[in-house]
Amino acid sequence: MKDIISKHKDKKIFSLGISVPGKTGKKNNLLIDCMGIPEWKNIPLKEYIENNINIDVIIDRYACAMLTYNILEEMKKYMPIQTSSVYIYLSNWLGVSVSNNGKILYGTHDTAANYSHTIVTDSNYICSCGKKGCWESVASIKAFMKELQNKSDKYKDTTFDDIIKNYKNDDMVIDTYKNFLAYWVAIGIYNIVNTFDPEIIFIGGEMIHLGNDFINEIKNNIKNKFNSYDFLTEIKIVENFKEIEIHAAASIAIYDFYNNSLYKYLSAK
């Protein structure tokens, strides 16, 4: 961060956007928890970075940042934006963010649309949160790998990357992602559709590397197996999600600038 600031000393930097895979508290500006770093609980990350670089910092959840980026892209096409949209991140963990008319829903405790931990089954699948039956417990890469390894010792010591590179066309792999993973992913997405009725669903994450057959199976489940009405929600696959992660973090700051900081800046002048 300091390197970037030093390279642009001649420019005014209004704020810095940071995207984190965890929960954030908008009211107390704390990083509540962070995926993969269990010892990080209630960390004053915003305050720490601001004190070290002397620039306003805006921190948001990964899924919210990715959705903010897509909202800004939609804003380039038409204004004012009037669509409701959802971003769903499918990986070892599941992230969901929801917007209405260009504004992201956060809820009272900044955990709105936390669908990864809604209960979708009464099975004994244990989620990373410790509960049984969470959507994430059956619809994540971890769940897929566990199901696959339970079927055959062939995949016992493999990683998801190994599956994508070497085993994606195996009959057992195809059967598992079609009849297990795609089924449970579609269950969660259908619940989201029934709750928010969005116009667009953006889907990104490592899971989409399973390919078009996997994605089409999800779409088929949602539109034909679970639906009783004409399904109009557009599903967009964000294939370049890794390339836009930095842009997504920056979009948090850009969105805040045009909605809050710009007004304060002009008022001060």
Coordinates of C-alpha atoms in Angstrom, one line a residue:
M1 CA 0.0 0.0 0.0
K2 CA 2.8 2.4 0.9
D3 CA 4.6 1.6 -2.4
I4 CA 1.4 2.5 -4.3
I5 CA 1.0 5.7 -2.4
S6 CA 4.6 6.7 -2.9
K7 CA 4.3 6.2 -6.7
H8 CA 1.3 8.6 -6.8
K9 CA 2.4 11.4 -4.5
D10 CA 1.1 13.9 -7.1
K11 CA -2.5 12.6 -6.8
K12 CA -5.2 12.9 -4.2
I13 CA -6.1 9.4 -2.9
F14 CA -9.5 9.6 -1.2
S15 CA -9.8 6.1 0.2
L16 CA -8.6 2.5 0.0
G17 CA -11.0 -0.4 -0.5
I18 CA -10.2 -3.8 1.1
S19 CA -12.1 -7.0 0.4
V20 CA -11.9 -9.8 3.0
P21 CA -13.2 -13.4 3.0
G22 CA -15.0 -13.0 6.3
K23 CA -17.5 -11.0 8.3
T24 CA -17.2 -7.3 8.8
G25 CA -18.9 -4.9 11.2
K26 CA -20.0 -1.7 9.5
K27 CA -21.0 -0.1 12.7
N28 CA -17.9 -0.9 14.8
N29 CA -15.5 -1.1 11.8
L30 CA -14.1 -4.5 13.0
L31 CA -13.1 -7.5 11.0
I32 CA -15.3 -10.0 12.9
D33 CA -13.6 -13.1 11.5
C34 CA -11.5 -14.1 8.4
M35 CA -11.7 -17.3 6.5
G36 CA -8.5 -19.3 6.9
I37 CA -7.2 -17.3 9.8
P38 CA -9.1 -18.6 12.8
E39 CA -7.2 -16.5 15.4
W40 CA -8.4 -13.3 13.8
K41 CA -11.5 -12.3 15.8
N42 CA -12.8 -8.7 16.1
I43 CA -9.7 -7.2 14.6
P44 CA -9.6 -3.4 14.2
L45 CA -8.1 -3.8 10.7
K46 CA -9.5 -0.5 9.4
E47 CA -8.1 1.5 12.3
Y48 CA -4.7 -0.2 12.1
I49 CA -4.2 0.5 8.3
E50 CA -5.6 4.0 8.5
N51 CA -3.1 4.8 11.3
N52 CA -0.3 3.5 9.2
I53 CA -1.1 5.1 5.8
N54 CA -3.2 8.1 6.9
I55 CA -5.9 7.4 4.3
D56 CA -9.6 6.5 4.8
V57 CA -10.1 2.7 4.6
I58 CA -13.3 0.9 3.6
I59 CA -13.5 -2.8 4.4
D60 CA -16.2 -5.1 3.1
R61 CA -17.0 -8.8 2.6
Y62 CA -15.6 -10.5 -0.5
A63 CA -19.1 -11.3 -1.9
C64 CA -20.2 -7.7 -1.3
A65 CA -17.1 -6.3 -3.1
M66 CA -17.6 -8.6 -6.1
L67 CA -21.3 -7.5 -6.3
T68 CA -20.3 -3.9 -5.9
Y69 CA -18.0 -4.3 -8.9
N70 CA -20.8 -5.8 -11.0
I71 CA -23.2 -3.1 -9.9
L72 CA -20.7 -0.4 -11.1
E73 CA -20.4 -2.3 -14.4
E74 CA -24.2 -2.3 -14.8
M75 CA -24.3 1.4 -13.9
K76 CA -22.1 2.1 -17.0
K77 CA -25.0 0.8 -19.1
Y78 CA -27.9 2.7 -17.6
M79 CA -28.7 5.1 -14.8
P80 CA -30.3 5.1 -12.3
I81 CA -29.8 1.4 -11.8
Q82 CA -33.1 -0.3 -10.9
T83 CA -32.1 -4.0 -11.0
S84 CA -31.9 -6.3 -8.0
S85 CA -28.9 -8.6 -8.2
V86 CA -27.1 -11.4 -6.3
Y87 CA -23.4 -12.4 -6.3
I88 CA -22.7 -16.0 -5.3
Y89 CA -19.2 -17.2 -4.7
L90 CA -18.7 -21.0 -4.9
S91 CA -15.5 -22.4 -3.5
N92 CA -14.4 -24.1 -0.3
W93 CA -16.7 -21.6 1.3
L94 CA -19.8 -20.0 0.0
G95 CA -20.3 -16.2 -0.2
V96 CA -23.6 -14.4 -1.0
S97 CA -24.4 -10.7 -1.4
V98 CA -27.7 -9.2 -2.4
S99 CA -28.5 -5.7 -3.8
N100 CA -31.7 -3.8 -4.6
N101 CA -31.7 -0.8 -6.9
G102 CA -27.9 -0.5 -6.7
K103 CA -27.7 -0.8 -2.9
I104 CA -26.3 -3.8 -1.1
L105 CA -28.3 -5.2 1.8
Y106 CA -26.3 -5.5 5.0
G107 CA -28.9 -6.1 7.7
T108 CA -28.8 -5.1 11.4
H109 CA -25.6 -7.1 12.1
D110 CA -24.0 -6.8 8.6
T111 CA -24.8 -10.5 7.9
A112 CA -27.8 -10.2 5.5
A113 CA -28.0 -12.9 2.9
N114 CA -25.7 -15.2 4.9
Y115 CA -27.2 -18.2 3.0
S116 CA -24.1 -20.3 3.4
H117 CA -25.2 -21.2 6.9
T118 CA -28.9 -21.6 6.3
I119 CA -30.1 -25.2 7.0
V120 CA -31.0 -27.1 3.8
T121 CA -30.7 -30.8 5.0
D122 CA -31.1 -32.9 8.1
S123 CA -28.1 -35.0 7.2
N124 CA -25.0 -35.4 9.3
Y125 CA -22.8 -33.2 7.1
I126 CA -20.9 -31.0 9.5
C127 CA -20.3 -27.4 8.4
S128 CA -17.1 -25.4 9.2
C129 CA -19.2 -23.4 11.6
G130 CA -19.9 -26.6 13.6
K131 CA -23.6 -26.9 12.7
K132 CA -25.2 -29.8 10.8
G133 CA -26.9 -29.4 7.5
C134 CA -25.8 -25.9 6.4
W135 CA -25.9 -25.2 2.7
E136 CA -22.1 -24.8 2.7
S137 CA -21.7 -28.3 4.3
V138 CA -23.2 -29.9 1.1
A139 CA -22.6 -27.3 -1.6
S140 CA -18.9 -26.4 -1.3
I141 CA -15.7 -27.8 -2.8
K142 CA -14.9 -29.4 0.5
A143 CA -18.2 -31.3 0.4
F144 CA -17.6 -32.4 -3.2
M145 CA -14.2 -33.7 -2.4
K146 CA -15.4 -35.5 0.7
E147 CA -18.2 -37.2 -1.3
L148 CA -15.8 -38.2 -4.0
Q149 CA -13.2 -39.6 -1.6
N150 CA -15.9 -41.6 0.2
K151 CA -16.8 -43.2 -3.1
S152 CA -13.3 -44.2 -4.1
D153 CA -9.8 -44.4 -2.6
K154 CA -8.5 -43.3 -6.0
Y155 CA -9.2 -39.7 -5.0
K156 CA -8.1 -40.0 -1.4
D157 CA -5.0 -37.9 -1.6
T158 CA -6.1 -35.6 -4.5
T159 CA -6.9 -31.9 -4.3
F160 CA -9.6 -30.0 -6.2
D161 CA -6.9 -28.7 -8.5
D162 CA -5.9 -32.3 -9.2
I163 CA -9.5 -33.1 -10.1
I164 CA -9.7 -30.2 -12.6
K165 CA -6.3 -31.0 -14.2
N166 CA -6.4 -34.8 -14.4
Y167 CA -9.8 -36.3 -13.4
K168 CA -12.5 -33.9 -14.6
N169 CA -13.7 -36.4 -17.3
D170 CA -13.8 -39.4 -14.9
D171 CA -17.3 -40.9 -14.8
M172 CA -17.3 -40.9 -11.0
V173 CA -16.3 -37.2 -10.9
I174 CA -19.0 -36.3 -13.5
D175 CA -21.6 -38.3 -11.6
T176 CA -20.7 -36.7 -8.3
Y177 CA -20.8 -33.1 -9.5
K178 CA -24.0 -33.6 -11.4
N179 CA -26.0 -35.6 -8.9
F180 CA -24.6 -34.3 -5.7
L181 CA -22.8 -30.9 -6.0
A182 CA -25.0 -29.3 -8.7
Y183 CA -28.1 -30.5 -6.9
W184 CA -27.2 -28.9 -3.6
V185 CA -25.8 -25.7 -5.2
A186 CA -29.1 -25.3 -7.1
I187 CA -31.1 -25.9 -3.9
G188 CA -29.4 -22.9 -2.2
I189 CA -29.7 -20.7 -5.3
Y190 CA -33.4 -21.5 -5.7
N191 CA -33.9 -20.5 -2.0
I192 CA -32.2 -17.2 -2.8
V193 CA -34.4 -16.7 -5.9
N194 CA -37.5 -17.4 -3.9
T195 CA -36.5 -14.9 -1.2
F196 CA -35.2 -11.9 -3.3
D197 CA -36.5 -12.6 -6.9
P198 CA -33.4 -11.0 -8.4
E199 CA -33.2 -9.9 -12.1
I200 CA -29.5 -11.1 -12.3
I201 CA -27.4 -13.7 -10.4
F202 CA -23.7 -13.4 -10.8
I203 CA -21.8 -16.7 -10.1
G204 CA -18.1 -16.9 -9.6
G205 CA -15.6 -19.0 -7.7
E206 CA -13.2 -22.0 -8.3
M207 CA -16.1 -24.4 -8.5
I208 CA -17.0 -23.1 -12.0
H209 CA -13.8 -24.7 -13.3
L210 CA -15.7 -28.0 -13.3
G211 CA -17.0 -26.8 -16.6
N212 CA -20.1 -26.1 -18.7
D213 CA -21.8 -29.4 -17.9
F214 CA -21.7 -28.6 -14.2
I215 CA -23.0 -25.1 -14.8
N216 CA -25.7 -26.3 -17.1
E217 CA -26.8 -28.9 -14.6
I218 CA -27.2 -26.1 -12.0
K219 CA -29.3 -24.0 -14.4
N220 CA -31.4 -27.1 -15.4
N221 CA -32.1 -27.9 -11.7
I222 CA -33.2 -24.4 -10.9
K223 CA -35.3 -23.8 -14.1
N224 CA -36.9 -27.3 -14.5
K225 CA -36.6 -29.4 -11.4
F226 CA -37.5 -27.0 -8.7
N227 CA -39.5 -24.3 -10.5
S228 CA -43.2 -24.1 -10.9
Y229 CA -43.3 -20.8 -12.9
D230 CA -41.6 -19.1 -15.8
F231 CA -38.0 -18.5 -14.6
L232 CA -36.9 -15.1 -15.7
T233 CA -33.8 -14.5 -13.6
E234 CA -30.7 -14.1 -15.7
I235 CA -27.7 -16.2 -14.5
K236 CA -24.3 -14.7 -15.5
I237 CA -21.1 -16.8 -14.9
V238 CA -18.2 -14.6 -13.8
E239 CA -15.4 -16.6 -15.4
N240 CA -12.7 -13.9 -14.8
F241 CA -13.4 -13.6 -11.1
K242 CA -9.7 -13.9 -10.2
E243 CA -8.8 -11.1 -12.6
I244 CA -11.3 -8.7 -11.1
E245 CA -10.7 -9.3 -7.4
I246 CA -8.5 -6.2 -7.0
H247 CA -10.9 -4.2 -9.1
A248 CA -13.7 -5.4 -6.8
A249 CA -11.8 -4.2 -3.7
A250 CA -11.3 -0.8 -5.4
S251 CA -14.9 -0.7 -6.3
I252 CA -15.8 -0.5 -2.6
A253 CA -13.9 2.8 -2.4
I254 CA -15.3 4.1 -5.8
Y255 CA -18.9 3.4 -4.7
D256 CA -18.4 5.1 -1.4
F257 CA -16.7 8.1 -3.1
Y258 CA -19.7 8.8 -5.3
N259 CA -22.3 8.1 -2.6
N260 CA -20.6 9.6 0.5
S261 CA -17.1 11.0 0.2
L262 CA -17.7 13.2 -2.9
Y263 CA -20.5 15.0 -1.2
K264 CA -18.3 15.6 1.9
Y265 CA -15.4 16.7 -0.2
L266 CA -17.5 19.2 -2.2
S267 CA -19.2 20.4 0.9
A268 CA -15.8 21.1 2.5
K269 CA -14.8 23.1 -0.5

